[in-house]
Tab-separated table of C-alpha atoms in Angstrom:
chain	number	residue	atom	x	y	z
A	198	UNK	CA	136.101	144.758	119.247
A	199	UNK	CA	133.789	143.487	122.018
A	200	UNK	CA	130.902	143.193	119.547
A	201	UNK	CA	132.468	140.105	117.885
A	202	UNK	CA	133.529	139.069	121.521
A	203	UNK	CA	130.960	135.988	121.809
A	204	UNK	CA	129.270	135.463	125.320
A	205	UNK	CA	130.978	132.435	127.180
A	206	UNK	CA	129.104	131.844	130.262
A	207	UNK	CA	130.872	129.354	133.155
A	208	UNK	CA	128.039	128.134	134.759
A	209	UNK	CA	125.554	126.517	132.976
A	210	UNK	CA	122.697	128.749	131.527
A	211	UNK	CA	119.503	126.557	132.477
A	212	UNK	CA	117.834	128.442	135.187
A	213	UNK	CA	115.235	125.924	137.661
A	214	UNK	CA	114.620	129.633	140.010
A	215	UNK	CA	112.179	131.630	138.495
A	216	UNK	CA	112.082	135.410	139.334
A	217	UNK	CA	109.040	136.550	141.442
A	218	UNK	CA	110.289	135.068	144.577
A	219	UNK	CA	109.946	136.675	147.738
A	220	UNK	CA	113.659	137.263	148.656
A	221	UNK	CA	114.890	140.465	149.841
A	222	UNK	CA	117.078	142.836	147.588
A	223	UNK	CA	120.169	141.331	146.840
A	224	UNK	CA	119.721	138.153	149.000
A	225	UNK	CA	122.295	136.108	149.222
A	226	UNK	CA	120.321	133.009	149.755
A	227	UNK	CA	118.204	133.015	146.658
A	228	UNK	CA	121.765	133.596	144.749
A	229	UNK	CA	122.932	130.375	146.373
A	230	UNK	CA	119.750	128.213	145.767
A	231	UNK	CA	119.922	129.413	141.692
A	232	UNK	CA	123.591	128.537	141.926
A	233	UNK	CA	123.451	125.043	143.819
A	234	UNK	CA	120.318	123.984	141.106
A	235	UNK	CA	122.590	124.719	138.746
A	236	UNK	CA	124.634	122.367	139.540
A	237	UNK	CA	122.663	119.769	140.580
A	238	UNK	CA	120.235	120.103	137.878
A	239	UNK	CA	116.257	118.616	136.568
A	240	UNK	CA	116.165	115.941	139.121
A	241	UNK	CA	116.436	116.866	142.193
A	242	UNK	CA	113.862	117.057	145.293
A	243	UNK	CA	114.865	119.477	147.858
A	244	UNK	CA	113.495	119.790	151.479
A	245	UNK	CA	113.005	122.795	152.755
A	246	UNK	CA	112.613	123.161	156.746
A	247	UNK	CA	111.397	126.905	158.775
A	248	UNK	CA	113.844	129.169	157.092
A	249	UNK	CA	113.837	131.814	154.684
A	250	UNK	CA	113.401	129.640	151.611
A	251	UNK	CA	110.194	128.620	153.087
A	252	UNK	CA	109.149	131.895	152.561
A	253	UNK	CA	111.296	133.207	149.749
A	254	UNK	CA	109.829	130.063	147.793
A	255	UNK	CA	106.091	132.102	148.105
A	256	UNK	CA	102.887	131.160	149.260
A	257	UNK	CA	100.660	127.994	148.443
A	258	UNK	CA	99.768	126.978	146.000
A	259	UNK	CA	103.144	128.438	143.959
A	260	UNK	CA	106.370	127.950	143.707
A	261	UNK	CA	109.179	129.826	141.823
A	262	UNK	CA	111.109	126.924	142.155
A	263	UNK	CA	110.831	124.005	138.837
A	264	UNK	CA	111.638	121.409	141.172
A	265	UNK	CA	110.010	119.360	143.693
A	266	UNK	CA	109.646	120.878	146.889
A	267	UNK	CA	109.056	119.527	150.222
A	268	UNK	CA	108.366	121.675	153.160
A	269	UNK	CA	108.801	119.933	156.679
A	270	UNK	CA	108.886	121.260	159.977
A	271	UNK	CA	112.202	122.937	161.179
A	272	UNK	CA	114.229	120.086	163.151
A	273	UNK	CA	113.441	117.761	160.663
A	274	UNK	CA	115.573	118.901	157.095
A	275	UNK	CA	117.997	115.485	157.528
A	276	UNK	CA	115.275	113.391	158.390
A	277	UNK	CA	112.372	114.076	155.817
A	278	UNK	CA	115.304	113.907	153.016
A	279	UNK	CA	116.332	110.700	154.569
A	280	UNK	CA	112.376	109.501	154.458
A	281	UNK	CA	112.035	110.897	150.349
A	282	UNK	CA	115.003	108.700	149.642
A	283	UNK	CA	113.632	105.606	151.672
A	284	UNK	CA	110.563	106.491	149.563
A	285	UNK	CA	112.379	106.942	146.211
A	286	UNK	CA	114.267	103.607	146.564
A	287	UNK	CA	111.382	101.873	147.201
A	288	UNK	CA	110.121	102.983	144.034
A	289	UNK	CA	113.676	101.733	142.380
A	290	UNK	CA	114.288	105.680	141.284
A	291	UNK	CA	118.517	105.607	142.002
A	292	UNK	CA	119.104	108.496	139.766
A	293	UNK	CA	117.252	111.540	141.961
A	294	UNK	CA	119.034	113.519	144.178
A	295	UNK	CA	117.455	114.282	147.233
A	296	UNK	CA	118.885	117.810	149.007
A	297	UNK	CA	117.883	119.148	151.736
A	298	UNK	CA	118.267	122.824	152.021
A	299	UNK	CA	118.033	124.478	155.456
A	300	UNK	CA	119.324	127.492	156.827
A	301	UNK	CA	122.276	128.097	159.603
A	302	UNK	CA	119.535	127.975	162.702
A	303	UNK	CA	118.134	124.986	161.242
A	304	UNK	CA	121.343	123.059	160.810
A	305	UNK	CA	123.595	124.623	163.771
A	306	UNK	CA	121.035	124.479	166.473
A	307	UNK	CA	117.885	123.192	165.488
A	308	UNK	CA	118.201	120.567	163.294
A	309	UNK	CA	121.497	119.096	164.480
A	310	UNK	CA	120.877	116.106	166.060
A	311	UNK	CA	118.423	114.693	162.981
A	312	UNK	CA	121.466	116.321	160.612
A	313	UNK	CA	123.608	113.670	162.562
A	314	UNK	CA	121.215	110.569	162.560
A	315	UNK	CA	121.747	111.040	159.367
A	316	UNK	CA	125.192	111.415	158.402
A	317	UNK	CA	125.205	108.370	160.905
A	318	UNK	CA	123.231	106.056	159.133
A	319	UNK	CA	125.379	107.760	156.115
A	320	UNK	CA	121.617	108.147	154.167
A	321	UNK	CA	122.279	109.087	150.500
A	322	UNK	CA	121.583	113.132	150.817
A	323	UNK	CA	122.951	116.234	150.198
A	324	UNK	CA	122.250	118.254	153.149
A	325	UNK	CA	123.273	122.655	152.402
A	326	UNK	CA	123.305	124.947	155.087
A	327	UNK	CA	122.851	128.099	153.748
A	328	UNK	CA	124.770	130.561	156.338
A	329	UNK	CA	123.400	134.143	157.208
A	330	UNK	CA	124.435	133.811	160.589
A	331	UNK	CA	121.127	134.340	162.459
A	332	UNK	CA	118.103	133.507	162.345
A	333	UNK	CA	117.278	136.579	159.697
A	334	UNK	CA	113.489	134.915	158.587
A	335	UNK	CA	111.878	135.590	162.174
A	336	UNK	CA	114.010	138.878	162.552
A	337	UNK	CA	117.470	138.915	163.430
A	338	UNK	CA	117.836	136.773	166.271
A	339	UNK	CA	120.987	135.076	167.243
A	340	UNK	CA	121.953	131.247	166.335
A	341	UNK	CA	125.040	129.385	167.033
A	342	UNK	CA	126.342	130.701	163.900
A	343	UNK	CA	126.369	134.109	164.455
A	344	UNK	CA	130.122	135.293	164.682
A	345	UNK	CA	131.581	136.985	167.990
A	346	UNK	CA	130.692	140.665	168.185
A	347	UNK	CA	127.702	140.622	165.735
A	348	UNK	CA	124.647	142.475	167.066
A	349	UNK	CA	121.529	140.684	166.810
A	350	UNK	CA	117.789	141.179	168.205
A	351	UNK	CA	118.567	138.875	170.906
A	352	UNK	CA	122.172	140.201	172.006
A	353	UNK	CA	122.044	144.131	170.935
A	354	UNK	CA	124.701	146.662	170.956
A	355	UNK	CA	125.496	146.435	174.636
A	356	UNK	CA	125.630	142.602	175.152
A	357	UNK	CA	126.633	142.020	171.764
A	358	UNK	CA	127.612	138.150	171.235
A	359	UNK	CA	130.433	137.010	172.944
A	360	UNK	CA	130.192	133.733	172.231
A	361	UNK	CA	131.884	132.240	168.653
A	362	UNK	CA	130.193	130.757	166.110
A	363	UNK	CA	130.000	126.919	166.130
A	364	UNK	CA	132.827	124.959	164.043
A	365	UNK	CA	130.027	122.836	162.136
A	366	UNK	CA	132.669	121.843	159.421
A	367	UNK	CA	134.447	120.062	162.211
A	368	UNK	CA	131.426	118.451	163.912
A	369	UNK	CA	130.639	117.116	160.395
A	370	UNK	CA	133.975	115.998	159.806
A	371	UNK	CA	133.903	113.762	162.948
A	372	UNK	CA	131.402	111.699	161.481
A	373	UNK	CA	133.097	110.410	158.473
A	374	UNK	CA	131.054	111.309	156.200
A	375	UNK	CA	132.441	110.830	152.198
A	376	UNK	CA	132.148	114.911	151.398
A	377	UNK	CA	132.015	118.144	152.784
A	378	UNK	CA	132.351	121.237	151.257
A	379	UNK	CA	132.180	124.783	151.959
A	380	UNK	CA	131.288	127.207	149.175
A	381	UNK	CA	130.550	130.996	148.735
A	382	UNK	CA	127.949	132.467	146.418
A	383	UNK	CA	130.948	134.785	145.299
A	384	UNK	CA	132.744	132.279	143.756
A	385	UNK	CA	130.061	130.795	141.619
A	386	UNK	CA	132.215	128.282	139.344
A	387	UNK	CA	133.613	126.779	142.669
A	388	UNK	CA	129.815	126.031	143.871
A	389	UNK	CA	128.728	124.899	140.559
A	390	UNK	CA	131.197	122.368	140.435
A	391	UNK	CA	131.147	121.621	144.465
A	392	UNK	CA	127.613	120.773	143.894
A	393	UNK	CA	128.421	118.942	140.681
A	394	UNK	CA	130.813	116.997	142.554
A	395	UNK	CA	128.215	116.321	145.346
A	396	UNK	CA	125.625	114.578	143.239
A	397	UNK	CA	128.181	111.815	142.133
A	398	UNK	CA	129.086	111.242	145.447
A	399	UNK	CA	126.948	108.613	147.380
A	400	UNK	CA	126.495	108.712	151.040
A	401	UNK	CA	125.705	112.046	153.670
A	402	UNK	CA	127.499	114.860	151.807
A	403	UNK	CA	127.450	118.384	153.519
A	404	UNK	CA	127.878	121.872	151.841
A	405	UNK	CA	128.065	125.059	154.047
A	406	UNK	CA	127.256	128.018	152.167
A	407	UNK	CA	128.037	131.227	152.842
A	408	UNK	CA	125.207	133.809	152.493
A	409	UNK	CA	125.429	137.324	153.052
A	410	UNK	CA	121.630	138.786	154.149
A	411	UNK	CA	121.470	142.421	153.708
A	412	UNK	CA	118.839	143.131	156.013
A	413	UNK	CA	120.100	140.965	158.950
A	414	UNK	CA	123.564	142.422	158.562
A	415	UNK	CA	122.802	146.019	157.847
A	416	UNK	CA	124.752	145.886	154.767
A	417	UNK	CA	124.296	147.409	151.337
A	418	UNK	CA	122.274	145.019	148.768
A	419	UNK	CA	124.225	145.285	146.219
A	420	UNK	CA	127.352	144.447	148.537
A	421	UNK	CA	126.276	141.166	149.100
A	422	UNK	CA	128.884	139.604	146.651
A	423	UNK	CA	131.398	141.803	148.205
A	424	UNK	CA	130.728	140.576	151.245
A	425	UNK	CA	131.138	136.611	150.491
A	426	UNK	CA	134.508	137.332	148.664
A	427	UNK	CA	135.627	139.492	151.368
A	428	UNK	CA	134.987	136.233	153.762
A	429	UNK	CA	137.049	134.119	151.866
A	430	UNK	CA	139.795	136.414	151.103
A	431	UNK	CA	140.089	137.484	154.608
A	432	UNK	CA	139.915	133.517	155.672
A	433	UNK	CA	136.968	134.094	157.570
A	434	UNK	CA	135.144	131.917	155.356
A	435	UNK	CA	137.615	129.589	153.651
A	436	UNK	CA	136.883	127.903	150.469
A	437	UNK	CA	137.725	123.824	150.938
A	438	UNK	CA	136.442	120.320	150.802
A	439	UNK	CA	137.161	117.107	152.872
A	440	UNK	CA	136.835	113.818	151.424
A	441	UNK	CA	135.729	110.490	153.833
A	442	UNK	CA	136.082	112.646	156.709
A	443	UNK	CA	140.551	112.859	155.644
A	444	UNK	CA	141.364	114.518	152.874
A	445	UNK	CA	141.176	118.074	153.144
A	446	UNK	CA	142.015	120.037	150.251
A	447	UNK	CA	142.196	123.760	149.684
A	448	UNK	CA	140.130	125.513	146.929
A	449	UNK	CA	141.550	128.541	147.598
A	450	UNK	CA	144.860	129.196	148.332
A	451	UNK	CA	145.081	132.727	149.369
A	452	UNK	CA	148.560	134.288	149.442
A	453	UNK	CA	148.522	137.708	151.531
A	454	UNK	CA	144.589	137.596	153.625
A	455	UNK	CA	142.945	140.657	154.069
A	456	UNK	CA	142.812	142.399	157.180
A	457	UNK	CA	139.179	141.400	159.096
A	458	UNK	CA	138.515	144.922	159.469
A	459	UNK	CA	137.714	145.437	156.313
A	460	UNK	CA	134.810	142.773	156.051
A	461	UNK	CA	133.852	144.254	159.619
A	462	UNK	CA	133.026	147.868	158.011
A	463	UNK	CA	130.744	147.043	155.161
A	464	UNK	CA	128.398	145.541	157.810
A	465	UNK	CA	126.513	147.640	160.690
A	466	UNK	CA	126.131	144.464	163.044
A	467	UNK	CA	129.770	144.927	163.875
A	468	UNK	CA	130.032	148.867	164.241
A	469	UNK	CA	130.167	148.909	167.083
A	470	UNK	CA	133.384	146.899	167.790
A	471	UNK	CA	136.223	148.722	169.393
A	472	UNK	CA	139.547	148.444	167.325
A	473	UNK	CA	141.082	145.783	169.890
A	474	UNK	CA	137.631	143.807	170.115
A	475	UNK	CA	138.560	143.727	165.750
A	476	UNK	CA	141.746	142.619	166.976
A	477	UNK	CA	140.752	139.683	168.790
A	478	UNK	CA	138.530	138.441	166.120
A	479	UNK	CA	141.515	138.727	163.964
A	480	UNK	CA	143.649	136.853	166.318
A	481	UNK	CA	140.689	133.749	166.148
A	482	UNK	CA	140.321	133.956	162.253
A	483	UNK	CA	144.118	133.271	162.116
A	484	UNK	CA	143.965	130.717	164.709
A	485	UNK	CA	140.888	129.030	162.677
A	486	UNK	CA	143.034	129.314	159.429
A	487	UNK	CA	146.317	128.121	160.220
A	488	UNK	CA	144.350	125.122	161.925
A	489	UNK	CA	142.503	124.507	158.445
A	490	UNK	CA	146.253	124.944	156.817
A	491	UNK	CA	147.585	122.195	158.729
A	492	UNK	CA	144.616	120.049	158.254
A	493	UNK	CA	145.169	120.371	154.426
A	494	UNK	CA	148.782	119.225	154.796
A	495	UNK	CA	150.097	122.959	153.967
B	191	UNK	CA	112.083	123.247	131.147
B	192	UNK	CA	109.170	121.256	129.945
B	193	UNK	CA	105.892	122.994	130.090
B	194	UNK	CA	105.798	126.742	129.003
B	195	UNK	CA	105.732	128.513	132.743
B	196	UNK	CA	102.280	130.964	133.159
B	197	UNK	CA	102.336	134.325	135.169
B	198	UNK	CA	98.820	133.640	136.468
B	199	UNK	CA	97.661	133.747	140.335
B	200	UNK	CA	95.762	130.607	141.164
B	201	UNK	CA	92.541	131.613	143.526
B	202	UNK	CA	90.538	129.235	144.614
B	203	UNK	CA	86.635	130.263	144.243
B	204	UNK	CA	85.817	127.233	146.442
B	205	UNK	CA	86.791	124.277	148.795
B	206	UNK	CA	86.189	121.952	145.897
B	207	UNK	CA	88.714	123.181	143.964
B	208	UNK	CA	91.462	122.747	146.639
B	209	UNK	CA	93.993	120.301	145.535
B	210	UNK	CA	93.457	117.411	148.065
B	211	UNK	CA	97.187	117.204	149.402
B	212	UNK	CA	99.171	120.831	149.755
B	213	UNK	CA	100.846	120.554	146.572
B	214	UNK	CA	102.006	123.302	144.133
B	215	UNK	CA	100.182	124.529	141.420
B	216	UNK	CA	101.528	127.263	139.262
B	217	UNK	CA	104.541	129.901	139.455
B	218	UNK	CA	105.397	132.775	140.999
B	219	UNK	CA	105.839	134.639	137.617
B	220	UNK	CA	102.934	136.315	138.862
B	221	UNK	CA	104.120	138.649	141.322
B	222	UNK	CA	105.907	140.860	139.590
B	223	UNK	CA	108.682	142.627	141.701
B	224	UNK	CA	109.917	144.943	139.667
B	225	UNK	CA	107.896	147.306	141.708
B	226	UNK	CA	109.874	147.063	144.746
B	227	UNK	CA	112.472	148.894	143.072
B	228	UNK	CA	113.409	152.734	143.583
B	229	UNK	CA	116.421	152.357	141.285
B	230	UNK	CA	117.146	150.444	138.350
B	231	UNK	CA	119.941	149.333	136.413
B	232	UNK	CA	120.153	150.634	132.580
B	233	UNK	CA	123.335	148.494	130.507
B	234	UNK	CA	125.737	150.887	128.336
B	235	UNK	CA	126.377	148.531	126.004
B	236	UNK	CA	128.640	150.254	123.931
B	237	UNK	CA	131.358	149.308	126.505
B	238	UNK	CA	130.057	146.062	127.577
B	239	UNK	CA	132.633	142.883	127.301
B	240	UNK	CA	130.057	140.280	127.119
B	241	UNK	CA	131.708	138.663	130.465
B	242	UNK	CA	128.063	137.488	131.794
B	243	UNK	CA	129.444	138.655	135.067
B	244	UNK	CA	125.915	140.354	135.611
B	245	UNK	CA	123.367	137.396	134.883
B	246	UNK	CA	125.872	135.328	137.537
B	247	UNK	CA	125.067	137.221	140.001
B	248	UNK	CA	121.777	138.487	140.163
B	249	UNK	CA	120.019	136.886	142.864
B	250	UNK	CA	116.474	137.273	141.208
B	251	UNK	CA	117.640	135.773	137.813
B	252	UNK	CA	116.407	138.953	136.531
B	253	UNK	CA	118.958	139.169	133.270
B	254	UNK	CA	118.501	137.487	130.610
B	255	UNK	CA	120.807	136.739	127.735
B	256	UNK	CA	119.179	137.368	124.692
B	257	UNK	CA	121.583	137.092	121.846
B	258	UNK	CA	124.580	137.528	123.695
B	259	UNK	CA	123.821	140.365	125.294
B	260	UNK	CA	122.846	141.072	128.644
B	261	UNK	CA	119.150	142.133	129.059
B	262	UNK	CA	117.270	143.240	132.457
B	263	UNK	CA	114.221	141.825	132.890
B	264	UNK	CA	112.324	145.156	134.168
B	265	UNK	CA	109.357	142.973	135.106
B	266	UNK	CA	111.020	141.409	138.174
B	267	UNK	CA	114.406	143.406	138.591
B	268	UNK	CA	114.110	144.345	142.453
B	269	UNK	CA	116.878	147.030	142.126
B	270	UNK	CA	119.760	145.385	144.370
B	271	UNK	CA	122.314	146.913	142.496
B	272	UNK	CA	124.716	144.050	142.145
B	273	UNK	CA	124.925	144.166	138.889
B	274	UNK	CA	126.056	147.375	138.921
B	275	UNK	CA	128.347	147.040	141.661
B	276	UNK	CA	130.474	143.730	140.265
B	277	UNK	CA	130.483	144.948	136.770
B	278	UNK	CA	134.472	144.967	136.121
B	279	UNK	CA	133.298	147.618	132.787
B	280	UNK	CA	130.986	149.618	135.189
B	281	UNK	CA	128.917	150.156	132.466
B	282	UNK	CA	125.328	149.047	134.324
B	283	UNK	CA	124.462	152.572	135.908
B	284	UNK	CA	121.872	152.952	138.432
B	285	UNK	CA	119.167	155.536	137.684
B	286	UNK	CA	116.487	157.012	139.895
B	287	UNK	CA	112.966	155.244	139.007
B	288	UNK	CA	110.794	157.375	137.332
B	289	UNK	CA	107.075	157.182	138.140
């Protein structure tokens, strides 16, 4: 029976990654950059700040990306895509899209006060932070997105963070800007179309993606996947978009979450956690989700 | 895709030949990672259901579809094992690399 079956793919099937890149096995940020491109498609330019797509991307003078690439320095993601759209409608080119693509320590920390010059001045941009949770590309250290409890370089087993991660969905939000989105590599029709969505929009639009790293979270490779569903079924990572800084709508309405723990296992930067530190990260996921229910009118 | 992509390293034999703005110049076709890998992914596809599950996930767009089927591209296939892992037929099966 399945040989008749006829392949019917939900995504579309052009491909602007090219294998050869320098990403670790089973990276979960070279998934997400295949599966935004997808979406956005030919004409796009993307900036790229310090982060592990400037290095996945590979050395000078290639590229194993088929679109225009801009490299800037790492504060500066927002405001170089800001300056290639000043530069493309000066040239009368309205159709581009210009993305900027930088990771969580150059979004959350770094690159957060050009990020909000820009959504300020509301520049026409996508702007994707792609979320490992640390800063993985200069090894391991912690960013304002690493969770409570994760071990890191910088806060090891014994003075693992105690600090939680940094509620950039809201900080966006407060600016107004027309769309935000958050979007797992796990659920790859739900980016496809987020993105989709995105490049009709005009105005700042902000996608967080979530991307498991292997080597920064001592996980298996080949859970990576596992890992991003895990984070939305639990509601660690919940899957929804707000429109002019109001409309909040859930993508994914999960019925009965997961317990944390079981996200917590797969990964060894939380082995260490006693069961009632696991408890009190529960207690704060369920806080941050029934927050995000209400703000969705549920 | 336009132009036909080339696995080919560009070296530059002198300063001359430097583009005069950083700017790139070919693919990375040609480093081929498929010898990172210490185990690789072989398809049954007597039980596979054609569900492209596998070429959505792999991060190093290493299967290709080539008449409906799933292929792996044993050129560049790093070995991840994600494939394997979200097949819902677990029909990829990882095998030890033979050198």
């Amino acid at each position: 029976m399945s040989k008749e079956r006829k392949m019917t793919l939900t995504i579309p099937r052009e491909e602007f990654m090219s294998p050869g890149h320098l990403a670790c096995q089973g990276c979960g940020a070279s998934l997400a950059m295949r599966l935004a491109l997808k979406g956005l498609g030919q004409r796009t330019i993307v900036c790229i700040p310090a982060c592990c797509w400037a290095v996945i991307d590979g050395p000078f003078p290639h590229s194993s990306l088929d679109i225009p690439i801009y490299h800037c320095a790492f504060e500066t993601a927002a405001s170089s895509a800001s300056g290639v759209r000043a530069g493309l409608d000066m040239v009368g080119d309205t159709e581009t899209t210009v993305l900027a693509w930088a990771g969580d320590g150059g979004t959350f920390d770094i690159g957060l006060q050009a990020l909000s010059g820009a959504a300020e001045r509301n520049d026409d941009i996508i702007y994707t932070c792609y979320d490992n949770e640390a800063y993985m590309n200069t090894g391991i250290q912690r960013s304002s997105a690493t969770p409570v409890g994760a071990w890191t370089t910088t806060t090891p087993v014994k003075h693992y963070k105690k600090e939680r991660k940094k509620d950039i969905i809201g900080i966006m939000a407060a600016h107004g800007i027309p769309y935000i989105a958050t979007a797992s590599v796990a659920y790859p029709e739900d980016m496809v179309k987020k993105f989709k969505k995105a490049r009709e929009v005009r105005g700042t639009r902000f996608i967080h993606v979530f991307a498991p790293c292997p080597a920064g979270w001592k996980s298996r490779p080949e859970d990576t996947v596992k890992l991003a569903r895990l984070a939305v079924q639990t509601g660690y990572f919940p899957l929804f978009e707000i429109e002019d800084g109001e409309k909040w709508t859930l993508n994914l309405k999960i019925k009965e979450r997961k317990p944390i723990a079981e996200y917590l296992k797969l990964q060894g930067r939380f082995r260490h956690l006693k069961e009632e530190e696991i408890a009190l990260i529960q207690q704060e996921v369920d806080t941050r989700w029934a927050k995000i229910l209400k703000s969705c009118g549920l | 895709m336009s132009k036909k992509k080339e696995a080919r390293k560009i070296v530059f034999e002198s300063e001359k030949e430097m583009p005069a703005v950083p700017m790139s110049l070919g693919s990375m076709l040609y480093n081929k990672t498929g010898a990172w890998r210490n185990i690789k992914p072989v398809i049954d596809l007597s039980k596979c259901i054609k569900c492209g599950i596998c070429w959505k996930f792999c991060p190093d767009a290493s299967i290709d579809i080539v008449d409906d089927w799933p292929q792996i591209n044993y050129v560049y296939c790093k070995g991840c094992g994600l494939c394997a892992e979200e097949c819902p037929q677990k029909c990829i099966a990882m095998v030890e690399e033979e050198k």
